């Protein structure tokens, strides 16, 4: 399996096959077409600590407490298509983890933006004031 950054060896991946629900007719009750892909990120030396941390964070609920990413694929009717789907989804995660987010530089609001905010607040206050009780001064 190859990604745009790095190749993950087949030995690092563990596949489990089981029966899937959904479409497939009688075939679904007889054949193990669903795939569960397991990749031990925490125990892998393929990535540096920064990428490993991002990868586990991006995986979210698909990552176990032990740092194993579990991807389940059962969209397709064949085992091979589901296997490819799981590999593609892992590739996407790895590609996104290799992208270092640009650090945010805090900025202060400009004078013009502060003035626009205050003008908007004054307009809104006028609208709300106009909704009050009408007094008859006769």
Tab-separated table of C-alpha atoms in Angstrom:
chain	number	residue	atom	x	y	z
A	1	UNK	CA	0.000	0.000	0.000
A	2	UNK	CA	1.407	3.383	-0.891
A	3	UNK	CA	0.487	6.874	0.143
A	4	UNK	CA	1.675	10.125	-1.318
A	5	UNK	CA	4.237	10.381	1.506
A	6	UNK	CA	5.172	6.898	2.644
A	7	UNK	CA	4.519	3.233	2.011
A	8	UNK	CA	2.904	1.236	4.797
A	9	UNK	CA	4.101	-2.357	4.589
A	10	UNK	CA	1.466	-5.062	4.345
A	11	UNK	CA	2.893	-6.708	7.491
A	12	UNK	CA	1.932	-3.651	9.562
A	13	UNK	CA	-1.728	-4.101	8.631
A	14	UNK	CA	-4.103	-6.676	10.026
A	15	UNK	CA	-7.258	-7.635	8.138
A	16	UNK	CA	-10.254	-9.408	9.613
A	17	UNK	CA	-13.195	-10.492	7.512
A	18	UNK	CA	-16.759	-10.981	8.725
A	19	UNK	CA	-20.294	-11.113	7.436
A	20	UNK	CA	-21.783	-7.772	6.516
A	21	UNK	CA	-25.352	-6.565	6.654
A	22	UNK	CA	-27.098	-4.661	3.913
A	23	UNK	CA	-27.586	-5.541	0.236
A	24	UNK	CA	-26.349	-8.799	-1.215
A	25	UNK	CA	-29.266	-11.201	-0.925
A	26	UNK	CA	-28.426	-14.710	0.218
A	27	UNK	CA	-24.766	-14.016	-0.510
A	28	UNK	CA	-24.634	-11.734	2.541
A	29	UNK	CA	-25.544	-14.622	4.834
A	30	UNK	CA	-22.882	-16.964	3.483
A	31	UNK	CA	-19.756	-14.965	2.635
A	32	UNK	CA	-17.441	-12.883	4.824
A	33	UNK	CA	-17.354	-9.711	2.709
A	34	UNK	CA	-16.975	-6.996	5.340
A	35	UNK	CA	-13.436	-5.962	6.246
A	36	UNK	CA	-11.946	-4.650	9.467
A	37	UNK	CA	-8.519	-3.077	8.938
A	38	UNK	CA	-6.342	-2.628	12.021
A	39	UNK	CA	-3.157	-0.542	12.023
A	40	UNK	CA	-1.092	-0.149	15.196
A	41	UNK	CA	0.042	3.473	14.942
A	42	UNK	CA	1.470	3.640	18.466
A	43	UNK	CA	3.634	0.564	17.913
A	44	UNK	CA	4.735	1.589	14.429
A	45	UNK	CA	8.074	3.256	13.717
A	46	UNK	CA	6.961	4.485	10.268
A	47	UNK	CA	6.039	7.968	11.445
A	48	UNK	CA	7.585	10.513	13.766
A	49	UNK	CA	5.828	11.418	17.034
A	50	UNK	CA	4.191	14.539	15.602
A	51	UNK	CA	2.565	12.701	12.674
A	52	UNK	CA	1.637	9.772	14.918
A	53	UNK	CA	-0.162	12.089	17.348
A	54	UNK	CA	-2.005	13.879	14.538
A	55	UNK	CA	-2.982	10.550	12.975
A	56	UNK	CA	-4.517	9.255	16.210
A	57	UNK	CA	-6.304	12.573	16.768
A	58	UNK	CA	-7.685	12.586	13.209
A	59	UNK	CA	-8.855	8.982	13.553
A	60	UNK	CA	-11.088	10.030	16.448
A	61	UNK	CA	-13.346	7.175	17.549
A	62	UNK	CA	-11.685	4.848	15.059
A	63	UNK	CA	-8.572	4.841	17.285
A	64	UNK	CA	-8.434	2.674	20.396
A	65	UNK	CA	-6.836	3.685	23.691
A	66	UNK	CA	-3.799	1.600	22.709
A	67	UNK	CA	-3.233	3.633	19.532
A	68	UNK	CA	-4.659	1.114	17.062
A	69	UNK	CA	-6.708	2.531	14.190
A	70	UNK	CA	-9.665	0.324	13.263
A	71	UNK	CA	-11.406	0.953	9.940
A	72	UNK	CA	-14.478	-1.098	9.013
A	73	UNK	CA	-15.583	-1.285	5.384
A	74	UNK	CA	-18.753	-3.002	4.253
A	75	UNK	CA	-20.149	-0.737	1.518
A	76	UNK	CA	-19.463	-3.135	-1.324
A	77	UNK	CA	-20.606	-6.680	-2.078
A	78	UNK	CA	-17.132	-8.139	-2.563
A	79	UNK	CA	-14.367	-8.665	-0.058
A	80	UNK	CA	-11.715	-7.199	-2.361
A	81	UNK	CA	-13.626	-3.953	-2.967
A	82	UNK	CA	-14.191	-3.531	0.780
A	83	UNK	CA	-10.498	-4.223	1.391
A	84	UNK	CA	-9.521	-1.525	-1.123
A	85	UNK	CA	-12.031	0.878	0.435
A	86	UNK	CA	-10.499	0.372	3.897
A	87	UNK	CA	-6.980	0.897	2.506
A	88	UNK	CA	-8.035	4.103	0.721
A	89	UNK	CA	-9.598	5.458	3.896
A	90	UNK	CA	-6.410	4.706	5.837
A	91	UNK	CA	-4.384	6.411	3.083
A	92	UNK	CA	-6.555	9.513	3.359
A	93	UNK	CA	-6.016	9.639	7.116
A	94	UNK	CA	-2.248	9.259	6.733
A	95	UNK	CA	-2.121	11.977	4.051
A	96	UNK	CA	-4.093	14.369	6.242
A	97	UNK	CA	-1.852	13.570	9.236
A	98	UNK	CA	1.266	14.456	7.242
A	99	UNK	CA	-0.099	17.937	6.579
A	100	UNK	CA	1.187	20.236	9.315
A	101	UNK	CA	-1.478	22.833	10.232
A	102	UNK	CA	-0.434	26.432	9.812
A	103	UNK	CA	-0.065	28.055	13.246
A	104	UNK	CA	-2.523	30.846	13.949
A	105	UNK	CA	-1.092	34.257	14.654
A	106	UNK	CA	-3.359	36.213	16.966
A	107	UNK	CA	-4.337	39.630	15.608
A	108	UNK	CA	-6.155	42.596	17.102
A	109	UNK	CA	-9.279	44.058	15.531
A	110	UNK	CA	-8.710	47.189	13.451
A	111	UNK	CA	-10.134	50.552	14.429
A	112	UNK	CA	-12.561	50.441	11.491
A	113	UNK	CA	-13.866	47.001	12.519
A	114	UNK	CA	-14.418	48.254	16.086
A	115	UNK	CA	-16.346	51.257	14.752
A	116	UNK	CA	-18.464	49.034	12.465
A	117	UNK	CA	-19.277	46.814	15.426
A	118	UNK	CA	-20.343	49.787	17.572
A	119	UNK	CA	-22.470	51.273	14.758
A	120	UNK	CA	-24.154	47.903	14.293
A	121	UNK	CA	-24.851	47.668	18.008
A	122	UNK	CA	-26.383	51.164	18.015
A	123	UNK	CA	-28.616	50.303	15.057
A	124	UNK	CA	-29.744	47.090	16.738
A	125	UNK	CA	-30.424	48.956	20.013
A	126	UNK	CA	-32.607	51.428	18.085
A	127	UNK	CA	-34.581	48.566	16.506
A	128	UNK	CA	-35.169	46.992	19.908
A	129	UNK	CA	-36.109	50.334	21.481
A	130	UNK	CA	-38.706	50.830	18.752
A	131	UNK	CA	-40.407	47.611	19.822
A	132	UNK	CA	-41.230	48.994	23.259
A	133	UNK	CA	-44.596	50.261	24.540
A	134	UNK	CA	-46.128	53.103	22.637
A	135	UNK	CA	-47.063	55.987	24.946
A	136	UNK	CA	-49.907	58.311	24.087
A	137	UNK	CA	-48.949	61.845	25.122
A	138	UNK	CA	-52.182	63.877	24.723
